[in-house]
mmCIF file of C-alpha atoms in Angstrom:
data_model
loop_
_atom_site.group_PDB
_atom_site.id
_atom_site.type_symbol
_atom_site.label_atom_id
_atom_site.label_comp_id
_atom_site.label_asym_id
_atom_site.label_seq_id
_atom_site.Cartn_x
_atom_site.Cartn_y
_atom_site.Cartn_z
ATOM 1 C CA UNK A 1 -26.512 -39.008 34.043
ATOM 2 C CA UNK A 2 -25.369 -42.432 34.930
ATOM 3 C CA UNK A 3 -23.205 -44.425 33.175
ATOM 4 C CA UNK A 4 -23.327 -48.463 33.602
ATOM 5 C CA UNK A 5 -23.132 -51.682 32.343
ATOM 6 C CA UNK A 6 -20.524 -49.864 29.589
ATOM 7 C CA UNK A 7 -17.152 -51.242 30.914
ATOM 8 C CA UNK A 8 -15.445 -48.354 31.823
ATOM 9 C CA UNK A 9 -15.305 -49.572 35.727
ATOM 10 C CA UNK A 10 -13.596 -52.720 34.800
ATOM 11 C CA UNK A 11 -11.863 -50.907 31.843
ATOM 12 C CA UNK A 12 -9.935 -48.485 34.765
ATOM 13 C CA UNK A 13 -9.613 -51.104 37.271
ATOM 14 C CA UNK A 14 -7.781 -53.127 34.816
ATOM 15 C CA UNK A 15 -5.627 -50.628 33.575
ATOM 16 C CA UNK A 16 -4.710 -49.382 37.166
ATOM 17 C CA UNK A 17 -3.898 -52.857 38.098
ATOM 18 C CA UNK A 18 -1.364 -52.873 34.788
ATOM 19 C CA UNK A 19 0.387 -49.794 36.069
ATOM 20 C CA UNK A 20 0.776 -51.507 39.324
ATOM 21 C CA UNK A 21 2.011 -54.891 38.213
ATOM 22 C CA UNK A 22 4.133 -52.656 35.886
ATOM 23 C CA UNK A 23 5.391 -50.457 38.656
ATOM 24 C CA UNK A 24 6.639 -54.247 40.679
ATOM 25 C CA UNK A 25 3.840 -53.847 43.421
ATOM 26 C CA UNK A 26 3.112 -56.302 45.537
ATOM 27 C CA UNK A 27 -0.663 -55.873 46.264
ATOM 28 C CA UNK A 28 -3.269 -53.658 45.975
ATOM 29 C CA UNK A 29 -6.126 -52.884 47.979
ATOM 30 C CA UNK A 30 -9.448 -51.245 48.128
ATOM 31 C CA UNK A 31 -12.858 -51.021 50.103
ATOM 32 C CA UNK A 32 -16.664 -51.275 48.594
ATOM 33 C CA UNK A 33 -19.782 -51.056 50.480
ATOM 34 C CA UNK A 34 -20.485 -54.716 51.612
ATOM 35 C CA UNK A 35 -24.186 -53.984 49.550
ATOM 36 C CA UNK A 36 -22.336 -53.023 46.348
ATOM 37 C CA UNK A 37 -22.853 -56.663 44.700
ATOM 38 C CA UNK A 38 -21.702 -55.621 40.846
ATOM 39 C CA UNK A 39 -18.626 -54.265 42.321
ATOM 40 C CA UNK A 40 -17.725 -57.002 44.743
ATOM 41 C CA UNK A 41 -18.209 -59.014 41.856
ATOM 42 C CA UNK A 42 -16.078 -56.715 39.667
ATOM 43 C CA UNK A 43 -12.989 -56.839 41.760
ATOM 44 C CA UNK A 44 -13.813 -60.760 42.655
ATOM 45 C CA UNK A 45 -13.619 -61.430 38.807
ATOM 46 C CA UNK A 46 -9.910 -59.550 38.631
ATOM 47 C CA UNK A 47 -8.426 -61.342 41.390
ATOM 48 C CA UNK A 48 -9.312 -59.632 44.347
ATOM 49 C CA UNK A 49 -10.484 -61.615 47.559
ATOM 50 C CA UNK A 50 -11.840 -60.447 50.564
ATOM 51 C CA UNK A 51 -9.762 -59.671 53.354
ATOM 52 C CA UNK A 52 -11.955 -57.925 56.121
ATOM 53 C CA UNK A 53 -15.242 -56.928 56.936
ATOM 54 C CA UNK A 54 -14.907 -53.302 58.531
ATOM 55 C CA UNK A 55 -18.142 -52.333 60.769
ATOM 56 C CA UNK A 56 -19.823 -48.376 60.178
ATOM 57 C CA UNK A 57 -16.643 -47.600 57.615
ATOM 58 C CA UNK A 58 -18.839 -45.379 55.787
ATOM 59 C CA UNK A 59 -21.462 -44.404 58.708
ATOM 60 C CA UNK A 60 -23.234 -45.922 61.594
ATOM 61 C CA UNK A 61 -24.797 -49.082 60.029
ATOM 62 C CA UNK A 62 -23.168 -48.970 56.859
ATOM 63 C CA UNK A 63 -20.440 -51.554 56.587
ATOM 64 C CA UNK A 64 -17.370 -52.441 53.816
ATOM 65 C CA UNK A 65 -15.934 -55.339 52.976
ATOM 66 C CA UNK A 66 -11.738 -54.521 52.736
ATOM 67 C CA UNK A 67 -10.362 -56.939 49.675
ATOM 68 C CA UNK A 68 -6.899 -57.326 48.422
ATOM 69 C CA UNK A 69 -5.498 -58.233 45.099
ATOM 70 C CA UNK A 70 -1.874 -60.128 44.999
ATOM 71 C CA UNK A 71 -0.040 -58.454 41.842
ATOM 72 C CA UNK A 72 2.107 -61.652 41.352
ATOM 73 C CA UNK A 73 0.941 -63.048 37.858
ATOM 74 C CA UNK A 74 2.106 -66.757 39.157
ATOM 75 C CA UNK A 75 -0.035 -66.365 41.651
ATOM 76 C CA UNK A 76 -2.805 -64.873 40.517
ATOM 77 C CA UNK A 77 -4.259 -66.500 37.635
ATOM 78 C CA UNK A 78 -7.199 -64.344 37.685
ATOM 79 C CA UNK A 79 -5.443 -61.384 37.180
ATOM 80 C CA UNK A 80 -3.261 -62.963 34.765
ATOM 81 C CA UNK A 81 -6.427 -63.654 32.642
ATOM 82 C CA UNK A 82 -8.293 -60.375 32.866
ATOM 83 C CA UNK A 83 -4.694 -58.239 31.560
ATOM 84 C CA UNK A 84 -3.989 -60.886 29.041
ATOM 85 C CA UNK A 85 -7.932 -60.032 27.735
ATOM 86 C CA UNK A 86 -7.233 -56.350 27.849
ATOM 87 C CA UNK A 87 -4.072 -56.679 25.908
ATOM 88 C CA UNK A 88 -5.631 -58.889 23.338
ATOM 89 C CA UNK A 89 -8.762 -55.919 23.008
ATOM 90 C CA UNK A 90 -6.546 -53.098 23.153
ATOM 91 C CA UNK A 91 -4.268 -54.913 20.575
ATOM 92 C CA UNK A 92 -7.569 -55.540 18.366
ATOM 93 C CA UNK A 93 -8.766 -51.863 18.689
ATOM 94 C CA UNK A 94 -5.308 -50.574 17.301
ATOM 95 C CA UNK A 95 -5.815 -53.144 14.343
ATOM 96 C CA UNK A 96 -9.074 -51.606 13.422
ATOM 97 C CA UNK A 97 -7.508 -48.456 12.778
ATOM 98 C CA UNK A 98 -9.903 -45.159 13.611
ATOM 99 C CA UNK A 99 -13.265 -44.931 15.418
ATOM 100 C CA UNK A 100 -15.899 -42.742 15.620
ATOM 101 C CA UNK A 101 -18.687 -42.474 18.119
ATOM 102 C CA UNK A 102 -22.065 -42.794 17.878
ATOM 103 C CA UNK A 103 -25.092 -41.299 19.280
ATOM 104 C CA UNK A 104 -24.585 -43.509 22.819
ATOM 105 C CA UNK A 105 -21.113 -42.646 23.050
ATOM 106 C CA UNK A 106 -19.831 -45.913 22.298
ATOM 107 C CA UNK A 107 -16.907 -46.977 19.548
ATOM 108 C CA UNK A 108 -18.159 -48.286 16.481
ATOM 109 C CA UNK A 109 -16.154 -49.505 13.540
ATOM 110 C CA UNK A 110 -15.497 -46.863 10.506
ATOM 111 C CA UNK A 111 -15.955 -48.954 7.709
ATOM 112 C CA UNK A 112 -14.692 -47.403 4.214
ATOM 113 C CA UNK A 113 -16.949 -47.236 1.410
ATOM 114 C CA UNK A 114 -17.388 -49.438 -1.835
ATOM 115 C CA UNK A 115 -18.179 -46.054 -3.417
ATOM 116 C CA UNK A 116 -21.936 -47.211 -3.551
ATOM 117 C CA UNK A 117 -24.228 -43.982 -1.752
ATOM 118 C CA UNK A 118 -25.198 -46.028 1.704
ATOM 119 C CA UNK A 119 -28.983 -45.131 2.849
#
């Protein structure tokens, strides 16, 4: 079973990228199939830029593009923005107190009762 188009690729990406601006790194790095357009765009969107194009990485006619991400908030205003957002979601989740899952396997809001049966 696949599972897209549900955050959880941008949701670990960002959080790695804390740990690593956390941890006083200077860069980070990473390869994607040069075909792989949602990712490129992915990493594009959280300050990554591409750095090299690297011919048969993966096999003989399958290439990847090599892109690197500078962890320096000053100078990298798209990371900047993308932590800031998952701070501000992670602080909002917190505020909502618990969370249950529904059938999907996505969060939803538990909402209390006004004591009213709900059908």
């Amino acid at each position: 079973m696949a599972i897209r188009r549900q955050g959880l690729g941008r949701h670990l990406l960002i959080r790695a990228l804390k740990e690593a601006v956390s941890a006083r790194k200077p860069c980070a790095g990473l390869h994607v199939d040069e075909r792989n357009l949602p990712a490129i765009c992915l990493y594009e969107a959280s300050g990554f830029v591409r750095d090299a194009h690297i011919a048969d990485y993966y096999r003989p006619g399958q290439h990847a593009i090599r892109m690197i991400c500078d962890l320096d908030l000053d100078a990298n205003p798209k990371l900047r923005q993308q932590l800031e957002a998952y701070e501000m979601r992670c602080n909002e989740k917190t505020a909502q107190g618990p969370a249950q899952r529904n059938r999907s396997g996505r969060h939803m809001e538990t909402r209390r009762s006004s004591g009213a049966p709900q059908h």
